[in-house]
Amino acid sequence: MKRSRFTEDQIIGILKEHEAGISVADLCRKHGVSDATVYKWKAKYGGMDVSEAKRLKALEDENGRLKKLLADSMLDNSALKDLLGKKVVTPAAKRQAVAHLVASHEMSERRACRVIGCCRMTMRYEVVRQDDPVLRERLKELAKVRRRFGYRRLHVFLRREGHEVNHKRLFRIYREEQLHVRRRGGRKRAMGTRAPMVLPLLPNQRWSLDFVSDQLTDGRRFRIMTVVDDCTRECLALIADTSLSGARVARELATLFDTRGKPQTVVSDNGTEFTSNAILKFVDDRKFDWHYIAPGKPTQNAFIESFNGRLRDELLNETLFPSLHHARATLVAWRTDYNTERPHSRLSWQTPAEFAETFTPQRGLTLRNPQSSAPAPVAQPAQMGKTQSRSLAHAG
Protein backbone atom coordinates (compact mmCIF):
# COMPACT_ATOMS: atom_id res chain seq x y z
CA MET A 1 0.00 0.00 0.00
CA LYS A 2 1.26 3.48 -0.87
CA ARG A 3 2.50 5.34 2.15
CA SER A 4 0.88 8.73 2.85
CA ARG A 5 3.14 11.77 2.95
CA PHE A 6 1.07 13.17 5.81
CA THR A 7 1.33 11.87 9.36
CA GLU A 8 -1.65 11.38 11.65
CA ASP A 9 -0.81 14.62 13.47
CA GLN A 10 -0.82 16.60 10.19
CA ILE A 11 -4.08 15.01 9.02
CA ILE A 12 -5.81 15.85 12.32
CA GLY A 13 -4.48 19.44 12.04
CA ILE A 14 -5.88 19.82 8.50
CA LEU A 15 -9.27 18.53 9.64
CA LYS A 16 -9.22 20.97 12.58
CA GLU A 17 -8.72 23.82 10.08
CA HIS A 18 -11.78 22.64 8.16
CA GLU A 19 -13.80 22.53 11.39
CA ALA A 20 -12.64 26.12 12.07
CA GLY A 21 -14.39 27.32 8.88
CA ILE A 22 -11.86 26.95 6.04
CA SER A 23 -13.47 25.47 2.96
CA VAL A 24 -12.36 22.22 1.34
CA ALA A 25 -11.20 24.02 -1.80
CA ASP A 26 -8.94 26.30 0.20
CA LEU A 27 -7.49 23.33 2.14
CA CYS A 28 -6.76 21.55 -1.12
CA ARG A 29 -4.94 24.56 -2.57
CA LYS A 30 -3.05 25.17 0.69
CA HIS A 31 -1.80 21.61 1.25
CA GLY A 32 -1.67 20.35 -2.34
CA VAL A 33 -4.22 17.53 -2.03
CA SER A 34 -7.43 16.67 -3.82
CA ASP A 35 -10.87 17.19 -2.37
CA ALA A 36 -11.42 13.39 -2.45
CA THR A 37 -8.45 12.97 -0.12
CA VAL A 38 -9.86 15.51 2.31
CA TYR A 39 -13.26 13.79 2.37
CA LYS A 40 -11.56 10.41 2.87
CA TRP A 41 -9.60 11.79 5.81
CA LYS A 42 -12.79 13.26 7.20
CA ALA A 43 -14.60 9.91 7.00
CA LYS A 44 -11.73 8.11 8.68
CA TYR A 45 -10.40 10.59 11.23
CA GLY A 46 -13.36 12.89 11.76
CA GLY A 47 -13.95 13.72 15.43
CA MET A 48 -10.66 12.11 16.57
CA ASP A 49 -7.77 13.60 18.39
CA VAL A 50 -4.09 12.76 17.73
CA SER A 51 -3.84 9.91 20.28
CA GLU A 52 -6.90 8.17 18.91
CA ALA A 53 -5.59 8.45 15.35
CA LYS A 54 -2.25 6.94 16.36
CA ARG A 55 -4.04 4.10 18.14
CA LEU A 56 -6.12 3.43 15.01
CA LYS A 57 -2.97 3.37 12.91
CA ALA A 58 -1.33 0.91 15.26
CA LEU A 59 -4.38 -1.37 15.16
CA GLU A 60 -4.36 -1.29 11.36
CA ASP A 61 -0.68 -2.18 11.24
CA GLU A 62 -1.15 -5.04 13.71
CA ASN A 63 -4.15 -6.31 11.78
CA GLY A 64 -2.09 -6.29 8.59
CA ARG A 65 0.71 -8.27 10.25
CA LEU A 66 -1.75 -10.84 11.61
CA LYS A 67 -3.33 -11.27 8.19
CA LYS A 68 0.10 -11.81 6.67
CA LEU A 69 1.04 -14.37 9.36
CA LEU A 70 -2.24 -16.21 8.87
CA ALA A 71 -1.77 -16.32 5.13
CA ASP A 72 1.79 -17.60 5.52
CA SER A 73 0.68 -20.24 8.02
CA MET A 74 -2.12 -21.44 5.76
CA LEU A 75 0.30 -21.65 2.84
CA ASP A 76 2.78 -23.64 4.95
CA ASN A 77 0.07 -26.05 6.10
CA SER A 78 -1.11 -26.52 2.54
CA ALA A 79 2.45 -27.25 1.44
CA LEU A 80 3.00 -29.75 4.27
CA LYS A 81 -0.26 -31.52 3.41
CA ASP A 82 1.02 -31.84 -0.12
CA LEU A 83 4.06 -33.69 1.26
CA LEU A 84 2.04 -36.19 3.30
CA GLY A 85 2.96 -39.78 2.48
CA LYS A 86 6.50 -38.85 1.44
CA LYS A 87 9.40 -39.80 3.71
CA VAL A 88 11.52 -36.68 4.07
CA VAL A 89 14.42 -38.18 6.02
CA THR A 90 17.48 -38.50 3.83
CA PRO A 91 19.26 -35.44 2.37
CA ALA A 92 18.24 -36.47 -1.15
CA ALA A 93 14.57 -36.67 -0.10
CA LYS A 94 14.82 -33.23 1.53
CA ARG A 95 16.27 -31.74 -1.62
CA GLN A 96 13.42 -33.20 -3.67
CA ALA A 97 10.84 -31.88 -1.19
CA VAL A 98 12.28 -28.36 -1.28
CA ALA A 99 12.34 -28.39 -5.07
CA HIS A 100 8.70 -29.53 -5.10
CA LEU A 101 7.60 -26.72 -2.77
CA VAL A 102 9.47 -24.12 -4.81
CA ALA A 103 7.95 -25.32 -8.08
CA SER A 104 4.40 -26.09 -6.94
CA HIS A 105 3.76 -23.44 -4.27
CA GLU A 106 6.04 -20.66 -5.57
CA MET A 107 7.96 -20.55 -2.31
CA SER A 108 11.46 -19.26 -1.94
CA GLU A 109 14.20 -21.75 -1.16
CA ARG A 110 14.73 -20.19 2.27
CA ARG A 111 11.05 -20.51 3.18
CA ALA A 112 10.75 -24.06 1.84
CA CYS A 113 13.74 -25.12 3.93
CA ARG A 114 12.18 -23.54 7.01
CA VAL A 115 8.85 -25.31 6.42
CA ILE A 116 10.32 -28.83 6.28
CA GLY A 117 13.06 -28.15 8.83
CA CYS A 118 15.93 -28.52 6.39
CA CYS A 119 19.28 -26.75 6.54
CA ARG A 120 20.01 -24.63 3.48
CA MET A 121 23.50 -26.13 3.31
CA THR A 122 21.83 -29.43 2.41
CA MET A 123 20.41 -27.80 -0.71
CA ARG A 124 23.76 -26.33 -1.71
CA TYR A 125 25.81 -29.49 -1.09
CA GLU A 126 27.28 -31.06 -4.23
CA VAL A 127 28.17 -34.76 -4.23
CA VAL A 128 31.88 -35.32 -4.85
CA ARG A 129 32.21 -39.07 -4.16
CA GLN A 130 33.28 -41.32 -6.98
CA ASP A 131 31.41 -44.50 -7.79
CA ASP A 132 33.47 -47.71 -7.85
CA PRO A 133 31.93 -50.13 -10.37
CA VAL A 134 34.49 -52.84 -9.54
CA LEU A 135 33.55 -52.78 -5.86
CA ARG A 136 29.85 -52.69 -6.70
CA GLU A 137 30.09 -55.71 -9.02
CA ARG A 138 32.20 -57.68 -6.54
CA LEU A 139 29.71 -56.96 -3.76
CA LYS A 140 26.88 -58.23 -5.97
CA GLU A 141 28.85 -61.38 -6.80
CA LEU A 142 29.55 -62.10 -3.13
CA ALA A 143 25.93 -61.45 -2.17
CA LYS A 144 24.80 -63.81 -4.91
CA VAL A 145 27.02 -66.60 -3.58
CA ARG A 146 26.50 -65.78 0.13
CA ARG A 147 22.79 -65.12 -0.05
CA ARG A 148 22.17 -65.07 3.70
CA PHE A 149 25.11 -62.82 4.62
CA GLY A 150 24.55 -59.21 5.65
CA TYR A 151 26.69 -56.26 4.66
CA ARG A 152 28.96 -56.49 7.73
CA ARG A 153 30.04 -60.06 6.97
CA LEU A 154 30.41 -59.21 3.27
CA HIS A 155 32.57 -56.26 4.34
CA VAL A 156 35.00 -58.72 5.96
CA PHE A 157 35.29 -60.69 2.71
CA LEU A 158 35.93 -57.51 0.69
CA ARG A 159 38.67 -56.40 3.09
CA ARG A 160 40.32 -59.80 2.74
CA GLU A 161 40.44 -59.22 -1.02
CA GLY A 162 42.10 -55.82 -0.58
CA HIS A 163 39.13 -53.48 -1.06
CA GLU A 164 39.59 -50.45 1.22
CA VAL A 165 36.02 -49.31 1.77
CA ASN A 166 34.27 -47.70 4.73
CA HIS A 167 31.38 -49.72 6.17
CA LYS A 168 29.01 -46.75 5.74
CA ARG A 169 29.83 -46.43 2.07
CA LEU A 170 29.46 -50.18 1.64
CA PHE A 171 26.07 -50.07 3.34
CA ARG A 172 24.96 -47.30 0.94
CA ILE A 173 25.91 -49.43 -2.07
CA TYR A 174 24.33 -52.45 -0.37
CA ARG A 175 21.02 -50.59 -0.10
CA GLU A 176 21.19 -49.14 -3.60
CA GLU A 177 21.59 -52.63 -5.05
CA GLN A 178 18.70 -53.90 -2.85
CA LEU A 179 20.74 -56.75 -1.38
CA HIS A 180 18.89 -56.80 1.94
CA VAL A 181 18.54 -60.20 3.57
CA ARG A 182 14.90 -61.01 4.20
CA ARG A 183 14.50 -61.97 7.83
CA ARG A 184 12.47 -65.12 8.21
CA GLY A 185 9.76 -65.02 10.85
CA GLY A 186 9.78 -67.36 13.80
CA ARG A 187 7.30 -68.49 16.34
CA LYS A 188 6.89 -66.59 19.60
CA ARG A 189 8.57 -68.13 22.58
CA ALA A 190 7.76 -67.77 26.24
CA MET A 191 10.06 -65.42 28.14
CA GLY A 192 11.27 -66.72 31.45
CA THR A 193 14.02 -66.04 33.95
CA ARG A 194 17.39 -66.09 32.25
CA ALA A 195 20.93 -66.37 33.58
CA PRO A 196 24.05 -65.61 31.55
CA MET A 197 26.03 -68.61 30.34
CA VAL A 198 29.61 -68.96 31.52
CA LEU A 199 31.88 -68.80 28.50
CA PRO A 200 34.54 -71.54 28.27
CA LEU A 201 38.07 -70.17 28.14
CA LEU A 202 39.86 -73.07 26.47
CA PRO A 203 39.19 -75.44 23.57
CA ASN A 204 37.79 -78.86 24.45
CA GLN A 205 36.44 -77.48 27.69
CA ARG A 206 32.82 -77.83 26.60
CA TRP A 207 31.13 -79.29 23.54
CA SER A 208 27.49 -78.91 22.55
CA LEU A 209 25.43 -81.53 20.70
CA ASP A 210 22.05 -81.40 19.01
CA PHE A 211 20.07 -82.69 16.03
CA VAL A 212 18.69 -80.90 12.96
CA SER A 213 16.22 -82.50 10.58
CA ASP A 214 15.59 -81.97 6.87
CA GLN A 215 14.27 -83.91 3.89
CA LEU A 216 15.45 -84.99 0.46
CA THR A 217 13.74 -84.01 -2.79
CA ASP A 218 11.88 -87.36 -2.81
CA GLY A 219 10.34 -86.61 0.59
CA ARG A 220 12.53 -88.87 2.72
CA ARG A 221 13.54 -87.37 6.05
CA PHE A 222 17.09 -87.38 7.39
CA ARG A 223 18.76 -86.03 10.50
CA ILE A 224 22.03 -84.21 11.10
CA MET A 225 23.99 -84.47 14.35
CA THR A 226 25.83 -81.21 14.99
CA VAL A 227 28.81 -80.87 17.34
CA VAL A 228 30.30 -77.48 18.25
CA ASP A 229 33.20 -76.41 20.48
CA ASP A 230 31.71 -73.63 22.62
CA CYS A 231 35.06 -71.84 23.03
CA THR A 232 36.39 -71.64 19.48
CA ARG A 233 32.90 -71.96 17.87
CA GLU A 234 34.34 -74.59 15.52
CA CYS A 235 31.95 -77.07 13.95
CA LEU A 236 33.52 -80.40 14.89
CA ALA A 237 31.14 -82.73 13.07
CA LEU A 238 28.06 -82.82 10.86
CA ILE A 239 26.81 -86.41 10.73
CA ALA A 240 23.87 -86.99 8.36
CA ASP A 241 21.81 -90.19 8.12
CA THR A 242 18.23 -91.35 7.98
CA SER A 243 18.55 -92.75 11.50
CA LEU A 244 20.94 -91.81 14.31
CA SER A 245 20.62 -94.03 17.35
CA GLY A 246 22.37 -93.68 20.68
CA ALA A 247 24.93 -96.32 19.68
CA ARG A 248 25.69 -94.41 16.48
CA VAL A 249 26.14 -91.19 18.46
CA ALA A 250 28.56 -92.93 20.85
CA ARG A 251 30.50 -94.36 17.92
CA GLU A 252 30.82 -90.98 16.19
CA LEU A 253 31.89 -89.30 19.43
CA ALA A 254 34.52 -91.98 20.00
CA THR A 255 35.98 -91.27 16.56
CA LEU A 256 35.94 -87.55 17.30
CA PHE A 257 37.68 -88.11 20.66
CA ASP A 258 40.47 -90.04 18.95
CA THR A 259 41.12 -87.27 16.42
CA ARG A 260 40.62 -84.14 18.52
CA GLY A 261 40.79 -85.19 22.16
CA LYS A 262 38.33 -85.70 24.98
CA PRO A 263 36.33 -82.69 26.23
CA GLN A 264 35.72 -81.95 29.86
CA THR A 265 31.95 -81.51 29.46
CA VAL A 266 29.38 -82.33 26.79
CA VAL A 267 26.07 -80.43 26.87
CA SER A 268 22.92 -81.75 25.23
CA ASP A 269 19.16 -81.87 25.63
CA ASN A 270 17.19 -84.83 26.98
CA GLY A 271 16.58 -86.58 23.66
CA THR A 272 16.30 -90.34 23.68
CA GLU A 273 19.56 -90.68 21.73
CA PHE A 274 21.49 -88.78 24.41
CA THR A 275 19.84 -90.54 27.37
CA SER A 276 20.16 -94.06 25.99
CA ASN A 277 22.09 -96.84 27.73
CA ALA A 278 24.72 -96.71 24.96
CA ILE A 279 25.56 -93.09 25.81
CA LEU A 280 25.55 -93.73 29.56
CA LYS A 281 27.95 -96.66 29.11
CA PHE A 282 30.12 -94.52 26.82
CA VAL A 283 30.32 -91.79 29.47
CA ASP A 284 31.28 -94.35 32.17
CA ASP A 285 34.00 -95.81 29.98
CA ARG A 286 35.51 -92.49 28.86
CA LYS A 287 35.22 -90.74 32.25
CA PHE A 288 33.97 -87.26 31.32
CA ASP A 289 30.99 -85.11 32.34
CA TRP A 290 27.73 -85.11 30.39
CA HIS A 291 25.35 -82.28 31.31
CA TYR A 292 21.66 -82.43 30.38
CA ILE A 293 19.86 -79.09 30.11
CA ALA A 294 16.48 -78.60 31.79
CA PRO A 295 13.58 -79.96 29.71
CA GLY A 296 12.03 -77.26 27.54
CA LYS A 297 14.94 -74.83 28.07
CA PRO A 298 16.90 -74.71 24.79
CA THR A 299 18.48 -71.40 25.86
CA GLN A 300 20.65 -73.40 28.25
CA ASN A 301 22.30 -74.85 25.14
CA ALA A 302 22.45 -71.55 23.27
CA PHE A 303 25.72 -72.14 21.38
CA ILE A 304 24.45 -75.14 19.43
CA GLU A 305 21.03 -73.54 18.95
CA SER A 306 22.67 -70.48 17.38
CA PHE A 307 24.81 -72.69 15.16
CA ASN A 308 21.77 -74.71 14.08
CA GLY A 309 20.04 -71.47 13.11
CA ARG A 310 22.99 -70.48 10.89
CA LEU A 311 23.12 -73.97 9.39
CA ARG A 312 19.44 -73.95 8.51
CA ASP A 313 19.38 -70.35 7.28
CA GLU A 314 22.54 -70.46 5.14
CA LEU A 315 22.48 -74.05 3.87
CA LEU A 316 19.39 -76.18 4.50
CA ASN A 317 16.86 -73.54 3.47
CA GLU A 318 18.92 -72.66 0.38
CA THR A 319 19.75 -76.13 -0.97
CA LEU A 320 17.80 -79.05 -2.41
CA PHE A 321 19.29 -82.47 -1.63
CA PRO A 322 18.50 -85.14 -4.24
CA SER A 323 20.25 -87.89 -2.27
CA LEU A 324 21.83 -88.59 1.09
CA HIS A 325 25.26 -88.80 -0.53
CA HIS A 326 24.80 -85.30 -1.96
CA ALA A 327 23.68 -84.00 1.45
CA ARG A 328 26.78 -85.45 3.14
CA ALA A 329 29.14 -83.96 0.55
CA THR A 330 27.43 -80.57 0.81
CA LEU A 331 27.63 -80.63 4.61
CA VAL A 332 31.36 -81.41 4.50
CA ALA A 333 31.99 -78.49 2.12
CA TRP A 334 29.85 -76.12 4.21
CA ARG A 335 31.59 -77.19 7.44
CA THR A 336 34.99 -76.47 5.90
CA ASP A 337 33.78 -73.07 4.71
CA TYR A 338 32.26 -72.32 8.12
CA ASN A 339 35.48 -73.11 9.98
CA THR A 340 38.01 -71.57 7.58
CA GLU A 341 36.27 -68.87 5.50
CA ARG A 342 33.12 -67.55 7.18
CA PRO A 343 33.88 -64.65 9.59
CA HIS A 344 32.23 -64.98 13.00
CA SER A 345 30.78 -61.83 14.54
CA ARG A 346 31.47 -62.99 18.12
CA LEU A 347 35.14 -63.67 17.33
CA SER A 348 35.92 -60.13 16.14
CA TRP A 349 35.17 -61.27 12.58
CA GLN A 350 37.79 -63.99 12.67
CA THR A 351 37.07 -67.46 11.41
CA PRO A 352 36.79 -70.21 14.04
CA ALA A 353 39.98 -71.80 12.68
CA GLU A 354 41.91 -68.51 13.03
CA PHE A 355 40.58 -68.05 16.54
CA ALA A 356 41.50 -71.63 17.47
CA GLU A 357 45.13 -71.06 16.42
CA THR A 358 45.52 -68.60 19.29
CA PHE A 359 44.91 -71.48 21.71
CA THR A 360 47.50 -73.86 20.26
CA PRO A 361 49.85 -73.80 23.30
CA GLN A 362 47.00 -74.19 25.77
CA ARG A 363 45.28 -76.89 23.74
CA GLY A 364 48.07 -79.44 24.27
CA LEU A 365 48.09 -78.71 27.99
CA THR A 366 44.31 -79.01 28.14
CA LEU A 367 44.29 -82.33 26.37
CA ARG A 368 47.01 -83.77 28.62
CA ASN A 369 45.45 -82.48 31.84
CA PRO A 370 41.73 -81.83 31.28
CA GLN A 371 41.04 -81.21 34.96
CA SER A 372 43.33 -78.16 35.16
CA SER A 373 40.99 -75.57 33.59
CA ALA A 374 39.51 -72.96 35.88
CA PRO A 375 36.06 -71.90 34.60
CA ALA A 376 32.90 -73.87 35.27
CA PRO A 377 30.60 -75.26 32.54
CA VAL A 378 27.16 -73.88 31.67
CA ALA A 379 25.81 -75.20 34.96
CA GLN A 380 27.27 -77.49 37.57
CA PRO A 381 26.67 -81.05 36.34
CA ALA A 382 24.95 -83.43 38.69
CA GLN A 383 26.66 -86.48 40.12
CA MET A 384 27.19 -89.14 37.53
CA GLY A 385 25.11 -91.74 39.26
CA LYS A 386 22.26 -89.36 39.92
CA THR A 387 22.26 -88.04 36.36
CA GLN A 388 22.32 -91.57 34.99
CA SER A 389 19.36 -92.68 37.07
CA ARG A 390 17.26 -89.74 35.90
CA SER A 391 18.33 -90.27 32.32
CA LEU A 392 17.42 -93.96 32.47
CA ALA A 393 14.04 -93.11 33.91
CA HIS A 394 13.53 -90.46 31.22
CA ALA A 395 14.53 -92.94 28.51
CA GLY A 396 12.12 -95.55 29.85
Coordinates of C-alpha atoms in Angstrom, one line a residue, residues 46-284:
G46 CA -13.4 12.9 11.8
G47 CA -13.9 13.7 15.4
M48 CA -10.7 12.1 16.6
D49 CA -7.8 13.6 18.4
V50 CA -4.1 12.8 17.7
S51 CA -3.8 9.9 20.3
E52 CA -6.9 8.2 18.9
A53 CA -5.6 8.5 15.3
K54 CA -2.2 6.9 16.4
R55 CA -4.0 4.1 18.1
L56 CA -6.1 3.4 15.0
K57 CA -3.0 3.4 12.9
A58 CA -1.3 0.9 15.3
L59 CA -4.4 -1.4 15.2
E60 CA -4.4 -1.3 11.4
D61 CA -0.7 -2.2 11.2
E62 CA -1.2 -5.0 13.7
N63 CA -4.2 -6.3 11.8
G64 CA -2.1 -6.3 8.6
R65 CA 0.7 -8.3 10.2
L66 CA -1.8 -10.8 11.6
K67 CA -3.3 -11.3 8.2
K68 CA 0.1 -11.8 6.7
L69 CA 1.0 -14.4 9.4
L70 CA -2.2 -16.2 8.9
A71 CA -1.8 -16.3 5.1
D72 CA 1.8 -17.6 5.5
S73 CA 0.7 -20.2 8.0
M74 CA -2.1 -21.4 5.8
L75 CA 0.3 -21.7 2.8
D76 CA 2.8 -23.6 5.0
N77 CA 0.1 -26.0 6.1
S78 CA -1.1 -26.5 2.5
A79 CA 2.5 -27.3 1.4
L80 CA 3.0 -29.7 4.3
K81 CA -0.3 -31.5 3.4
D82 CA 1.0 -31.8 -0.1
L83 CA 4.1 -33.7 1.3
L84 CA 2.0 -36.2 3.3
G85 CA 3.0 -39.8 2.5
K86 CA 6.5 -38.9 1.4
K87 CA 9.4 -39.8 3.7
V88 CA 11.5 -36.7 4.1
V89 CA 14.4 -38.2 6.0
T90 CA 17.5 -38.5 3.8
P91 CA 19.3 -35.4 2.4
A92 CA 18.2 -36.5 -1.1
A93 CA 14.6 -36.7 -0.1
K94 CA 14.8 -33.2 1.5
R95 CA 16.3 -31.7 -1.6
Q96 CA 13.4 -33.2 -3.7
A97 CA 10.8 -31.9 -1.2
V98 CA 12.3 -28.4 -1.3
A99 CA 12.3 -28.4 -5.1
H100 CA 8.7 -29.5 -5.1
L101 CA 7.6 -26.7 -2.8
V102 CA 9.5 -24.1 -4.8
A103 CA 7.9 -25.3 -8.1
S104 CA 4.4 -26.1 -6.9
H105 CA 3.8 -23.4 -4.3
E106 CA 6.0 -20.7 -5.6
M107 CA 8.0 -20.5 -2.3
S108 CA 11.5 -19.3 -1.9
E109 CA 14.2 -21.7 -1.2
R110 CA 14.7 -20.2 2.3
R111 CA 11.1 -20.5 3.2
A112 CA 10.7 -24.1 1.8
C113 CA 13.7 -25.1 3.9
R114 CA 12.2 -23.5 7.0
V115 CA 8.9 -25.3 6.4
I116 CA 10.3 -28.8 6.3
G117 CA 13.1 -28.1 8.8
C118 CA 15.9 -28.5 6.4
C119 CA 19.3 -26.7 6.5
R120 CA 20.0 -24.6 3.5
M121 CA 23.5 -26.1 3.3
T122 CA 21.8 -29.4 2.4
M123 CA 20.4 -27.8 -0.7
R124 CA 23.8 -26.3 -1.7
Y125 CA 25.8 -29.5 -1.1
E126 CA 27.3 -31.1 -4.2
V127 CA 28.2 -34.8 -4.2
V128 CA 31.9 -35.3 -4.9
R129 CA 32.2 -39.1 -4.2
Q130 CA 33.3 -41.3 -7.0
D131 CA 31.4 -44.5 -7.8
D132 CA 33.5 -47.7 -7.8
P133 CA 31.9 -50.1 -10.4
V134 CA 34.5 -52.8 -9.5
L135 CA 33.6 -52.8 -5.9
R136 CA 29.9 -52.7 -6.7
E137 CA 30.1 -55.7 -9.0
R138 CA 32.2 -57.7 -6.5
L139 CA 29.7 -57.0 -3.8
K140 CA 26.9 -58.2 -6.0
E141 CA 28.9 -61.4 -6.8
L142 CA 29.6 -62.1 -3.1
A143 CA 25.9 -61.5 -2.2
K144 CA 24.8 -63.8 -4.9
V145 CA 27.0 -66.6 -3.6
R146 CA 26.5 -65.8 0.1
R147 CA 22.8 -65.1 -0.1
R148 CA 22.2 -65.1 3.7
F149 CA 25.1 -62.8 4.6
G150 CA 24.5 -59.2 5.6
Y151 CA 26.7 -56.3 4.7
R152 CA 29.0 -56.5 7.7
R153 CA 30.0 -60.1 7.0
L154 CA 30.4 -59.2 3.3
H155 CA 32.6 -56.3 4.3
V156 CA 35.0 -58.7 6.0
F157 CA 35.3 -60.7 2.7
L158 CA 35.9 -57.5 0.7
R159 CA 38.7 -56.4 3.1
R160 CA 40.3 -59.8 2.7
E161 CA 40.4 -59.2 -1.0
G162 CA 42.1 -55.8 -0.6
H163 CA 39.1 -53.5 -1.1
E164 CA 39.6 -50.5 1.2
V165 CA 36.0 -49.3 1.8
N166 CA 34.3 -47.7 4.7
H167 CA 31.4 -49.7 6.2
K168 CA 29.0 -46.7 5.7
R169 CA 29.8 -46.4 2.1
L170 CA 29.5 -50.2 1.6
F171 CA 26.1 -50.1 3.3
R172 CA 25.0 -47.3 0.9
I173 CA 25.9 -49.4 -2.1
Y174 CA 24.3 -52.4 -0.4
R175 CA 21.0 -50.6 -0.1
E176 CA 21.2 -49.1 -3.6
E177 CA 21.6 -52.6 -5.1
Q178 CA 18.7 -53.9 -2.9
L179 CA 20.7 -56.8 -1.4
H180 CA 18.9 -56.8 1.9
V181 CA 18.5 -60.2 3.6
R182 CA 14.9 -61.0 4.2
R183 CA 14.5 -62.0 7.8
R184 CA 12.5 -65.1 8.2
G185 CA 9.8 -65.0 10.8
G186 CA 9.8 -67.4 13.8
R187 CA 7.3 -68.5 16.3
K188 CA 6.9 -66.6 19.6
R189 CA 8.6 -68.1 22.6
A190 CA 7.8 -67.8 26.2
M191 CA 10.1 -65.4 28.1
G192 CA 11.3 -66.7 31.5
T193 CA 14.0 -66.0 33.9
R194 CA 17.4 -66.1 32.2
A195 CA 20.9 -66.4 33.6
P196 CA 24.1 -65.6 31.5
M197 CA 26.0 -68.6 30.3
V198 CA 29.6 -69.0 31.5
L199 CA 31.9 -68.8 28.5
P200 CA 34.5 -71.5 28.3
L201 CA 38.1 -70.2 28.1
L202 CA 39.9 -73.1 26.5
P203 CA 39.2 -75.4 23.6
N204 CA 37.8 -78.9 24.5
Q205 CA 36.4 -77.5 27.7
R206 CA 32.8 -77.8 26.6
W207 CA 31.1 -79.3 23.5
S208 CA 27.5 -78.9 22.5
L209 CA 25.4 -81.5 20.7
D210 CA 22.1 -81.4 19.0
F211 CA 20.1 -82.7 16.0
V212 CA 18.7 -80.9 13.0
S213 CA 16.2 -82.5 10.6
D214 CA 15.6 -82.0 6.9
Q215 CA 14.3 -83.9 3.9
L216 CA 15.4 -85.0 0.5
T217 CA 13.7 -84.0 -2.8
D218 CA 11.9 -87.4 -2.8
G219 CA 10.3 -86.6 0.6
R220 CA 12.5 -88.9 2.7
R221 CA 13.5 -87.4 6.1
F222 CA 17.1 -87.4 7.4
R223 CA 18.8 -86.0 10.5
I224 CA 22.0 -84.2 11.1
M225 CA 24.0 -84.5 14.4
T226 CA 25.8 -81.2 15.0
V227 CA 28.8 -80.9 17.3
V228 CA 30.3 -77.5 18.3
D229 CA 33.2 -76.4 20.5
D230 CA 31.7 -73.6 22.6
C231 CA 35.1 -71.8 23.0
T232 CA 36.4 -71.6 19.5
R233 CA 32.9 -72.0 17.9
E234 CA 34.3 -74.6 15.5
C235 CA 31.9 -77.1 14.0
L236 CA 33.5 -80.4 14.9
A237 CA 31.1 -82.7 13.1
L238 CA 28.1 -82.8 10.9
I239 CA 26.8 -86.4 10.7
A240 CA 23.9 -87.0 8.4
D241 CA 21.8 -90.2 8.1
T242 CA 18.2 -91.4 8.0
S243 CA 18.5 -92.8 11.5
L244 CA 20.9 -91.8 14.3
S245 CA 20.6 -94.0 17.4
G246 CA 22.4 -93.7 20.7
A247 CA 24.9 -96.3 19.7
R248 CA 25.7 -94.4 16.5
V249 CA 26.1 -91.2 18.5
A250 CA 28.6 -92.9 20.8
R251 CA 30.5 -94.4 17.9
E252 CA 30.8 -91.0 16.2
L253 CA 31.9 -89.3 19.4
A254 CA 34.5 -92.0 20.0
T255 CA 36.0 -91.3 16.6
L256 CA 35.9 -87.5 17.3
F257 CA 37.7 -88.1 20.7
D258 CA 40.5 -90.0 18.9
T259 CA 41.1 -87.3 16.4
R260 CA 40.6 -84.1 18.5
G261 CA 40.8 -85.2 22.2
K262 CA 38.3 -85.7 25.0
P263 CA 36.3 -82.7 26.2
Q264 CA 35.7 -82.0 29.9
T265 CA 31.9 -81.5 29.5
V266 CA 29.4 -82.3 26.8
V267 CA 26.1 -80.4 26.9
S268 CA 22.9 -81.7 25.2
D269 CA 19.2 -81.9 25.6
N270 CA 17.2 -84.8 27.0
G271 CA 16.6 -86.6 23.7
T272 CA 16.3 -90.3 23.7
E273 CA 19.6 -90.7 21.7
F274 CA 21.5 -88.8 24.4
T275 CA 19.8 -90.5 27.4
S276 CA 20.2 -94.1 26.0
N277 CA 22.1 -96.8 27.7
A278 CA 24.7 -96.7 25.0
I279 CA 25.6 -93.1 25.8
L280 CA 25.5 -93.7 29.6
K281 CA 27.9 -96.7 29.1
F282 CA 30.1 -94.5 26.8
V283 CA 30.3 -91.8 29.5
D284 CA 31.3 -94.3 32.2

